[in-house]
CSV table of C-alpha atoms in Angstrom, one decimal:
chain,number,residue,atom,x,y,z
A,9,UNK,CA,15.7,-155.5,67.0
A,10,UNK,CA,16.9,-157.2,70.4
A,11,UNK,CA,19.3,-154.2,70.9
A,12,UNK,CA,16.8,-151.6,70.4
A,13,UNK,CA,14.1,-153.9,72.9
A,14,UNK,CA,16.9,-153.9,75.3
A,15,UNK,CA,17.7,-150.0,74.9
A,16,UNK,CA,14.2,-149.5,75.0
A,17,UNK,CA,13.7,-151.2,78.5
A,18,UNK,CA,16.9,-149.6,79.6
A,19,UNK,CA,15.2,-145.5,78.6
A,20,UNK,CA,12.1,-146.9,80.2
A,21,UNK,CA,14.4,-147.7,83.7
A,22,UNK,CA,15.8,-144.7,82.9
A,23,UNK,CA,13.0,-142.3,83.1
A,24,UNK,CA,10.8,-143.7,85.9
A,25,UNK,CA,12.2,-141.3,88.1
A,26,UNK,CA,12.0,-138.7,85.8
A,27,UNK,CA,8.9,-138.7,84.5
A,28,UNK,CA,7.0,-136.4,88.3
A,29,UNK,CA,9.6,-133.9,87.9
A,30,UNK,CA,10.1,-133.3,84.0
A,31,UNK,CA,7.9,-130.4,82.7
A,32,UNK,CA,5.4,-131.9,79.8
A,33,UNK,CA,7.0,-129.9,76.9
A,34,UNK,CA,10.4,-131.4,77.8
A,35,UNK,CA,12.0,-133.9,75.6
A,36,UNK,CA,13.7,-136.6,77.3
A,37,UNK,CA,16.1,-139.1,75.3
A,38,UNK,CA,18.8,-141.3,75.9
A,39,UNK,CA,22.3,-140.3,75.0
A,40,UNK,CA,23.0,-142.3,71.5
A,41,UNK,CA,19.5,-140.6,70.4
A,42,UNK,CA,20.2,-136.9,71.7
A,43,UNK,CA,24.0,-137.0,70.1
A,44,UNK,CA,22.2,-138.0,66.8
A,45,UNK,CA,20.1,-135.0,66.8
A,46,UNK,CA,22.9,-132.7,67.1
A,47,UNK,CA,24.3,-131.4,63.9
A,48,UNK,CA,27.4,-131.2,62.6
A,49,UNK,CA,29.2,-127.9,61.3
A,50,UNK,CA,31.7,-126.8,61.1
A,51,UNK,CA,32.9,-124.6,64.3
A,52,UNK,CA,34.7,-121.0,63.5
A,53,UNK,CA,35.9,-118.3,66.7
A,54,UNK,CA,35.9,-115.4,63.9
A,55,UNK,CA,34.8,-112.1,65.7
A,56,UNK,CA,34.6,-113.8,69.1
A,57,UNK,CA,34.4,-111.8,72.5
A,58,UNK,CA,33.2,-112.4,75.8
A,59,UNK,CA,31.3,-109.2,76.3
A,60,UNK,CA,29.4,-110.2,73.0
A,61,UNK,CA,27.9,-112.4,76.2
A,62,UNK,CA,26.4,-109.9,78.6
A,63,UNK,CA,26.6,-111.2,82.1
A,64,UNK,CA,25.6,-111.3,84.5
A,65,UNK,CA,22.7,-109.6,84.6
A,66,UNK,CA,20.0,-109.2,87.0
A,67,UNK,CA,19.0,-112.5,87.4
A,68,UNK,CA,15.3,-114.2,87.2
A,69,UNK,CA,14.2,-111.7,90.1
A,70,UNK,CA,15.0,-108.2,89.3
A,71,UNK,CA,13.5,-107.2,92.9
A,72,UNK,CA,15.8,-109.1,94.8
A,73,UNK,CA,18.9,-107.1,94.4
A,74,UNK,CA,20.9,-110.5,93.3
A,75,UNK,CA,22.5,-111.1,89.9
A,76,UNK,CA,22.8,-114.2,87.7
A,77,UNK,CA,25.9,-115.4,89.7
A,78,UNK,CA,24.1,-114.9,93.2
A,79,UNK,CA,20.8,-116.9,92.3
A,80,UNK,CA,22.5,-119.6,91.3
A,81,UNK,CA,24.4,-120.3,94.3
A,82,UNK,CA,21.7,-119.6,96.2
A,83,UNK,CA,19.4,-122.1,93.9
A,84,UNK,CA,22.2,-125.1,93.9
A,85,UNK,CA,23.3,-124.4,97.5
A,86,UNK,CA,22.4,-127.1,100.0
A,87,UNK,CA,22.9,-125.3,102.4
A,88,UNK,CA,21.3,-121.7,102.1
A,89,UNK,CA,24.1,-118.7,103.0
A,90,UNK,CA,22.7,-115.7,104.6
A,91,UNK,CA,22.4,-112.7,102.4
A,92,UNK,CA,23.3,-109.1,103.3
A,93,UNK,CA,23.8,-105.8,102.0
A,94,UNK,CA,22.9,-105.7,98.1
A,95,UNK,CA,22.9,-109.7,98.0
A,96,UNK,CA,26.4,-110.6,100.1
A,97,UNK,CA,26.4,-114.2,100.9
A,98,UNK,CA,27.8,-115.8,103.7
A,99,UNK,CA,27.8,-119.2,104.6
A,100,UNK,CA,25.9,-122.0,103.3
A,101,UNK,CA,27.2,-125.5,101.7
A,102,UNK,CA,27.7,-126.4,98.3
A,103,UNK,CA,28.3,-129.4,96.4
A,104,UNK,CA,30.8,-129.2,93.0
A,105,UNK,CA,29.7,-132.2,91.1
A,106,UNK,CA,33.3,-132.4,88.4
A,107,UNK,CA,35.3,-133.0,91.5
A,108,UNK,CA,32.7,-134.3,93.7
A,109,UNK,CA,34.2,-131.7,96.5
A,110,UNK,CA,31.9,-130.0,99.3
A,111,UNK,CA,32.5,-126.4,99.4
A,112,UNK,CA,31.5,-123.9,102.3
A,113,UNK,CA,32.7,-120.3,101.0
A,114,UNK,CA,31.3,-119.2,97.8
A,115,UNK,CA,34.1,-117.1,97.1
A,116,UNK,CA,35.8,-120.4,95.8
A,117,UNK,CA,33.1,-121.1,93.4
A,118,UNK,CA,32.5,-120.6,89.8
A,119,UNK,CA,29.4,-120.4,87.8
A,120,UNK,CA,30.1,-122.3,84.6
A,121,UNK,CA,28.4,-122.2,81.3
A,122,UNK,CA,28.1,-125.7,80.6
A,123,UNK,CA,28.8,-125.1,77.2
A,124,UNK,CA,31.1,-122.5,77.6
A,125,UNK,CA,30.7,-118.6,76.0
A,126,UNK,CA,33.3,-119.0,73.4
A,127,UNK,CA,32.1,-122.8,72.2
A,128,UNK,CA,28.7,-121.4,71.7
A,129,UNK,CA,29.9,-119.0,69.5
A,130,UNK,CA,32.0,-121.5,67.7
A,131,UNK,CA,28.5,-123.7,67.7
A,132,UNK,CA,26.4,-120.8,65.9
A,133,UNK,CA,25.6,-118.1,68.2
A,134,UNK,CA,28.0,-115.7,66.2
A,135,UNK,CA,24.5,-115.4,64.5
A,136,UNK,CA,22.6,-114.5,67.2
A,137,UNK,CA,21.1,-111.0,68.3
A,138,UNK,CA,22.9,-109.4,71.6
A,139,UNK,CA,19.6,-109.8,73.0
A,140,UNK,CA,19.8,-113.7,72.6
A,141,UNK,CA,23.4,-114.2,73.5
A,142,UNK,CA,22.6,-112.2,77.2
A,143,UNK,CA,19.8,-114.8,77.3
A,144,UNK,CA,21.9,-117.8,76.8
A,145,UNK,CA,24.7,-116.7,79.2
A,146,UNK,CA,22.5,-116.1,82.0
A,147,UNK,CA,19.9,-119.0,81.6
A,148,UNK,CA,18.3,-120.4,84.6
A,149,UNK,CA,15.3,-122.0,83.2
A,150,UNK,CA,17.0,-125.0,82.7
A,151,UNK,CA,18.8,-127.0,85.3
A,152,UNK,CA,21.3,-128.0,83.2
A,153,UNK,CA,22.7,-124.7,81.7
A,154,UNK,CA,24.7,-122.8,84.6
A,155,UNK,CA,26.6,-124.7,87.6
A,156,UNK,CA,29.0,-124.0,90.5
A,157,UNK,CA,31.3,-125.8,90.7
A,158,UNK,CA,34.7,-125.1,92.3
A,159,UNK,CA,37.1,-122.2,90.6
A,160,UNK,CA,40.0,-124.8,90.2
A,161,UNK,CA,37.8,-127.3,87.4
A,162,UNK,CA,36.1,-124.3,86.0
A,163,UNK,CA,39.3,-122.9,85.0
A,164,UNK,CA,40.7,-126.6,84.0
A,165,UNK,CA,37.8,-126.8,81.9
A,166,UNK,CA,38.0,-123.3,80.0
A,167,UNK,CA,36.4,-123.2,77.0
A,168,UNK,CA,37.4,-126.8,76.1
A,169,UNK,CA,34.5,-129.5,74.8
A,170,UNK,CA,34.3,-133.3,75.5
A,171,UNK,CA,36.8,-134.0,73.0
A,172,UNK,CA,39.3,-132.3,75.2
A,173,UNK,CA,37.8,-132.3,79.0
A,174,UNK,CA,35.8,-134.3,81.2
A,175,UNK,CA,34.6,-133.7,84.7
A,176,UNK,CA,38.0,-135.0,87.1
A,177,UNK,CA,35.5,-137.2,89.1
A,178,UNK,CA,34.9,-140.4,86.7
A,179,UNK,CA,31.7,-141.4,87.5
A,180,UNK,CA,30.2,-137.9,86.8
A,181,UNK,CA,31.2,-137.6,83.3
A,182,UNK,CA,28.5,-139.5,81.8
A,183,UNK,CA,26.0,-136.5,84.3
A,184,UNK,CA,28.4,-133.7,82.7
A,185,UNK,CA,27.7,-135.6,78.7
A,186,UNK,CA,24.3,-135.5,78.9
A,187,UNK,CA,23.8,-132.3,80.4
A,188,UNK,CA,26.2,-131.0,77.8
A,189,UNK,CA,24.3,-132.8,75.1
A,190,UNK,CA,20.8,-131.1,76.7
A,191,UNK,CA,22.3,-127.5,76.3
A,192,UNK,CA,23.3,-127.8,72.9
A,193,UNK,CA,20.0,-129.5,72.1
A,194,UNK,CA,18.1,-126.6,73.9
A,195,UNK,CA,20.1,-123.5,72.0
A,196,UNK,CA,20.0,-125.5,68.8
A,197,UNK,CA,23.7,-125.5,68.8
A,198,UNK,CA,26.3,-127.1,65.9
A,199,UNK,CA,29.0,-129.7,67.4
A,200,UNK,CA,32.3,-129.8,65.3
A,201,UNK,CA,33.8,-133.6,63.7
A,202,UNK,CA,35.9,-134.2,66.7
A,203,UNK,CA,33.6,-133.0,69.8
A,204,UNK,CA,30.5,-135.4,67.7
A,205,UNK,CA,33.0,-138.4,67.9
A,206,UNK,CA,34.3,-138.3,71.3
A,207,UNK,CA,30.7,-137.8,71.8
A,208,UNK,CA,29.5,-141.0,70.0
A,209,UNK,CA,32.4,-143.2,71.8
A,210,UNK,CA,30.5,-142.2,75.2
A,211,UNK,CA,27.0,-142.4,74.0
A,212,UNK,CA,27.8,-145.6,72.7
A,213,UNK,CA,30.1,-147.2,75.3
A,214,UNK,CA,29.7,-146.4,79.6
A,215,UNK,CA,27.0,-143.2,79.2
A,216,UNK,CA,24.4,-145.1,76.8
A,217,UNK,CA,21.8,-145.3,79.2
A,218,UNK,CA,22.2,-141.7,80.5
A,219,UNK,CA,18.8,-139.7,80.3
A,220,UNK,CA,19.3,-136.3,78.2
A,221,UNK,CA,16.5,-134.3,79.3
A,222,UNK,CA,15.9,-130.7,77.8
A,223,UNK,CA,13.3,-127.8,76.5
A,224,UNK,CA,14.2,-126.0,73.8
A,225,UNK,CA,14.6,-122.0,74.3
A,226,UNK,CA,12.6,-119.2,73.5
């Protein structure tokens, strides 16, 4: 009873700031409770291919001449590039949270699915319709689902889950859990035996206070 008082003040300290900028239909847990709601299946990469994934497409804004990739540099960036032409950036400032590295040419950054294409279809979106699978690979309606971060950790990261990479900046990975957790939450997605442990020994060790904060999707 004392450790679920104590985890119950820690949420509550937690989710203060949270709370003005959450939408109301969001769900908002900490970690131990979000990995308990995941379930666990077995994973299988039969039939698997990354155009079963159509992306990216064009974007949230169809008017604006910008693609998936485009809006969300231009939505993370903190400093805005100029765009030219049919959506050329130049310029602007990002920050890549794995490596905690500050990057000024967008040429050197990668979007990445935070669950990557090929683990979702492990996870259960084999079963989806190509309709939902372009939805999933170019989601922007939550925070969590796309990211830039730099080319080099994108492509150290693959198509691995937590049971075999973890953001290279230490005190991001409990960040990268929970936001993992989130998107597999969101897409009602499986986790496999091992990914679900290594999961557990973070929820229940250094990330147990992390806030996992999601809606789920259409």
């Amino acid at each position: 009873m004392i450790k679920n008082l104590m985890r119950g003040l820690a949420l509550s300290a937690v989710l203060v700031p949270l709370l003005s900028a959450t939408p109301a239909q969001a769900d908002v847990l900490v970690l131990p409770d979000a990995v308990g709601k995941l379930p666990e299946a077995v994973e299988s990469r039969n039939g698997y291919q990354r155009t079963s994934f159509r992306h990216w497409n064009v974007g949230l804004d169809p008017a604006d001449g910008c693609h998936t990739r485009s809006e969300v540099l231009l939505a993370e960036a903190l400093e805005p590039p100029q765009i030219t032409g049919s959506c050329v950036l130049s310029g602007g400032r990002w920050f890549s949270y794995y490596d905690e590295q500050t990057v000024t040419d967008a040429a050197k950054l990668d979007i990445d699915h935070m669950v990557p294409l090929a683990e979702a279809w492990d996870s259960g979106a084999s079963a989806w319709t190509a309709q939902r699978r372009e939805a999933y690979a170019n989601d922007q309606d939550a925070d969590t689902s796309l990211v830039a971060v730099t080319a080099r950790t994108n492509r150290s990261k693959a198509d691995k889950d937590p049971a075999d990479w973890l953001p290279p900046a230490a005190g991001q990975q409990c960040r990268y859990v929970g936001e993992w957790v989130a998107t597999k939450l969101r897409w009602n997605l499986n986790v496999d035996k091992r990914e679900l442990e290594a999961l557990k020994v973070l929820s229940d060790g250094p990330c147990e206070n992390t806030a996992v904060v999601y809606t789920p999707a259409p």
